[in-house]
PDB file of C-alpha atoms in Angstrom:
ATOM      1  CA  UNK V 574     117.961  67.970  83.568  1.00  0.00           C
ATOM      2  CA  UNK V 575     116.994  66.103  86.739  1.00  0.00           C
ATOM      3  CA  UNK V 576     113.643  67.692  87.557  1.00  0.00           C
ATOM      4  CA  UNK V 577     110.924  69.863  86.167  1.00  0.00           C
ATOM      5  CA  UNK V 578     108.772  71.833  88.578  1.00  0.00           C
ATOM      6  CA  UNK V 579     105.246  72.910  87.774  1.00  0.00           C
ATOM      7  CA  UNK V 580     102.805  75.197  89.480  1.00  0.00           C
ATOM      8  CA  UNK V 581      99.905  72.739  89.584  1.00  0.00           C
ATOM      9  CA  UNK V 582      97.169  75.244  90.352  1.00  0.00           C
ATOM     10  CA  UNK V 583      95.914  76.390  86.969  1.00  0.00           C
ATOM     11  CA  UNK V 584      98.855  74.932  85.046  1.00  0.00           C
ATOM     12  CA  UNK V 585      98.254  71.197  85.198  1.00  0.00           C
ATOM     13  CA  UNK V 586      95.077  71.208  87.259  1.00  0.00           C
ATOM     14  CA  UNK V 587      91.857  73.002  86.433  1.00  0.00           C
ATOM     15  CA  UNK V 588      91.032  74.529  89.815  1.00  0.00           C
ATOM     16  CA  UNK V 589      88.476  76.989  88.454  1.00  0.00           C
ATOM     17  CA  UNK V 590      85.419  74.902  89.418  1.00  0.00           C
ATOM     18  CA  UNK V 591      86.481  74.762  93.076  1.00  0.00           C
ATOM     19  CA  UNK V 592      87.429  78.440  93.152  1.00  0.00           C
ATOM     20  CA  UNK V 593      84.109  79.426  91.586  1.00  0.00           C
ATOM     21  CA  UNK V 594      82.290  77.144  94.013  1.00  0.00           C
ATOM     22  CA  UNK V 595      84.019  78.763  96.985  1.00  0.00           C
ATOM     23  CA  UNK V 596      83.265  82.245  95.685  1.00  0.00           C
ATOM     24  CA  UNK V 597      79.609  81.411  95.132  1.00  0.00           C
ATOM     25  CA  UNK V 598      79.399  79.788  98.553  1.00  0.00           C
ATOM     26  CA  UNK V 599      80.579  83.077 100.031  1.00  0.00           C
ATOM     27  CA  UNK V 600      78.028  85.014  97.950  1.00  0.00           C
ATOM     28  CA  UNK V 601      75.337  82.609  99.131  1.00  0.00           C
ATOM     29  CA  UNK V 602      76.340  83.267 102.766  1.00  0.00           C
ATOM     30  CA  UNK V 603      75.938  86.966 101.986  1.00  0.00           C
ATOM     31  CA  UNK V 604      72.498  86.289 100.464  1.00  0.00           C
ATOM     32  CA  UNK V 605      73.600  87.318  96.968  1.00  0.00           C
ATOM     33  CA  UNK V 606      72.904  85.656  93.635  1.00  0.00           C
ATOM     34  CA  UNK V 607      75.467  83.187  92.361  1.00  0.00           C
ATOM     35  CA  UNK V 608      77.838  84.329  89.638  1.00  0.00           C
ATOM     36  CA  UNK V 609      77.956  82.430  86.336  1.00  0.00           C
ATOM     37  CA  UNK V 610      80.905  80.050  86.148  1.00  0.00           C
ATOM     38  CA  UNK V 611      82.128  81.561  82.865  1.00  0.00           C
ATOM     39  CA  UNK V 612      82.381  84.991  84.477  1.00  0.00           C
ATOM     40  CA  UNK V 613      84.378  83.660  87.433  1.00  0.00           C
ATOM     41  CA  UNK V 614      86.652  81.476  85.275  1.00  0.00           C
ATOM     42  CA  UNK V 615      87.970  84.533  83.434  1.00  0.00           C
ATOM     43  CA  UNK V 616      89.543  85.849  86.651  1.00  0.00           C
ATOM     44  CA  UNK V 617      90.708  82.653  88.359  1.00  0.00           C
ATOM     45  CA  UNK V 618      94.328  83.084  87.271  1.00  0.00           C
ATOM     46  CA  UNK V 619      94.387  86.527  88.911  1.00  0.00           C
ATOM     47  CA  UNK V 620      93.819  85.017  92.360  1.00  0.00           C
ATOM     48  CA  UNK V 621      91.681  85.589  95.418  1.00  0.00           C
ATOM     49  CA  UNK V 622      91.849  89.372  95.388  1.00  0.00           C
ATOM     50  CA  UNK V 623      90.456  89.619  91.849  1.00  0.00           C
ATOM     51  CA  UNK V 624      87.757  87.031  92.530  1.00  0.00           C
ATOM     52  CA  UNK V 625      86.550  88.678  95.709  1.00  0.00           C
ATOM     53  CA  UNK V 626      86.572  92.076  93.967  1.00  0.00           C
ATOM     54  CA  UNK V 627      84.412  90.568  91.200  1.00  0.00           C
ATOM     55  CA  UNK V 628      81.960  89.149  93.719  1.00  0.00           C
ATOM     56  CA  UNK V 629      81.872  92.176  96.017  1.00  0.00           C
ATOM     57  CA  UNK V 630      82.750  95.257  93.972  1.00  0.00           C
ATOM     58  CA  UNK V 631      81.282  97.695  96.520  1.00  0.00           C
ATOM     59  CA  UNK V 632      83.142  96.331  99.568  1.00  0.00           C
ATOM     60  CA  UNK V 633      85.282  98.875 101.396  1.00  0.00           C
ATOM     61  CA  UNK V 634      88.810  97.919 102.531  1.00  0.00           C
ATOM     62  CA  UNK V 635      87.932  96.395 105.933  1.00  0.00           C
ATOM     63  CA  UNK V 636      84.955  94.457 104.549  1.00  0.00           C
ATOM     64  CA  UNK V 637      86.998  93.342 101.546  1.00  0.00           C
ATOM     65  CA  UNK V 638      89.794  91.992 103.753  1.00  0.00           C
ATOM     66  CA  UNK V 639      87.293  90.019 105.809  1.00  0.00           C
ATOM     67  CA  UNK V 640      85.536  88.671 102.690  1.00  0.00           C
ATOM     68  CA  UNK V 641      88.878  87.635 101.174  1.00  0.00           C
ATOM     69  CA  UNK V 642      89.828  85.720 104.321  1.00  0.00           C
ATOM     70  CA  UNK V 643      86.449  83.991 104.346  1.00  0.00           C
ATOM     71  CA  UNK V 644      86.827  83.101 100.660  1.00  0.00           C
ATOM     72  CA  UNK V 645      90.250  81.552 101.301  1.00  0.00           C
ATOM     73  CA  UNK V 646      88.916  79.568 104.237  1.00  0.00           C
ATOM     74  CA  UNK V 647      86.024  78.225 102.152  1.00  0.00           C
ATOM     75  CA  UNK V 648      88.381  77.400  99.276  1.00  0.00           C
ATOM     76  CA  UNK V 649      90.785  75.523 101.575  1.00  0.00           C
ATOM     77  CA  UNK V 650      87.849  73.359 102.627  1.00  0.00           C
ATOM     78  CA  UNK V 651      86.940  72.418  99.065  1.00  0.00           C
ATOM     79  CA  UNK V 652      90.092  72.687  97.013  1.00  0.00           C
ATOM     80  CA  UNK V 653      89.884  69.213  95.527  1.00  0.00           C
ATOM     81  CA  UNK V 654      86.160  68.592  95.119  1.00  0.00           C
ATOM     82  CA  UNK V 655      85.860  69.531  91.443  1.00  0.00           C
ATOM     83  CA  UNK V 656      89.523  70.098  90.540  1.00  0.00           C
ATOM     84  CA  UNK V 657      90.678  67.881  87.688  1.00  0.00           C
ATOM     85  CA  UNK V 658      93.812  67.584  85.562  1.00  0.00           C
ATOM     86  CA  UNK V 659      93.567  69.394  82.257  1.00  0.00           C
ATOM     87  CA  UNK V 660      92.941  67.134  79.288  1.00  0.00           C
ATOM     88  CA  UNK V 661      96.127  65.384  78.237  1.00  0.00           C
ATOM     89  CA  UNK V 662      98.012  65.833  81.510  1.00  0.00           C
ATOM     90  CA  UNK V 663      97.594  62.235  82.631  1.00  0.00           C
ATOM     91  CA  UNK V 664      98.612  60.932  79.187  1.00  0.00           C
ATOM     92  CA  UNK V 665     101.698  63.154  79.285  1.00  0.00           C
ATOM     93  CA  UNK V 666     102.582  61.882  82.742  1.00  0.00           C
ATOM     94  CA  UNK V 667     102.126  58.269  81.670  1.00  0.00           C
ATOM     95  CA  UNK V 668     104.264  58.753  78.563  1.00  0.00           C
ATOM     96  CA  UNK V 669     107.039  60.365  80.607  1.00  0.00           C
ATOM     97  CA  UNK V 670     107.012  57.471  83.082  1.00  0.00           C
ATOM     98  CA  UNK V 671     107.602  54.993  80.253  1.00  0.00           C
ATOM     99  CA  UNK V 672     110.838  56.705  79.159  1.00  0.00           C
ATOM    100  CA  UNK V 673     114.080  55.033  80.114  1.00  0.00           C
ATOM    101  CA  UNK V 674     116.442  56.851  82.502  1.00  0.00           C
ATOM    102  CA  UNK V 675     118.369  59.565  80.732  1.00  0.00           C
ATOM    103  CA  UNK V 676     116.057  59.566  77.716  1.00  0.00           C
ATOM    104  CA  UNK V 677     114.296  62.792  76.948  1.00  0.00           C
ATOM    105  CA  UNK V 678     111.465  63.536  74.618  1.00  0.00           C
ATOM    106  CA  UNK V 679     110.169  66.916  73.531  1.00  0.00           C
ATOM    107  CA  UNK V 680     106.774  67.778  74.875  1.00  0.00           C
ATOM    108  CA  UNK V 681     104.492  70.634  74.065  1.00  0.00           C
ATOM    109  CA  UNK V 682     102.390  72.551  76.574  1.00  0.00           C
ATOM    110  CA  UNK V 683      99.161  70.823  77.450  1.00  0.00           C
ATOM    111  CA  UNK V 684      96.009  72.815  77.149  1.00  0.00           C
TER     112      UNK V 684
END
């Protein structure tokens, strides 16, 4: 095997803090109370649509579309402020870099 591809967002990197921050920034712009991080984290892996629906459950289709676009714009502006690798990812990367060419070692999912 020559390469392994990973979806970094939510697989190797914990992006939930930045996604929750963007969602709460949007709620703040709308003069709404901030949502607890734990509540937002549960839906992060379901993407922008689920997060915006959580934050604005009463929004009709046109308002929802506009809120989703605003959320994505806010998130793009802060997508690496609080994002961090999950625990163990950097150690795994370092251990894989020390292997000699052609050598393989079994690894288990990090998390």
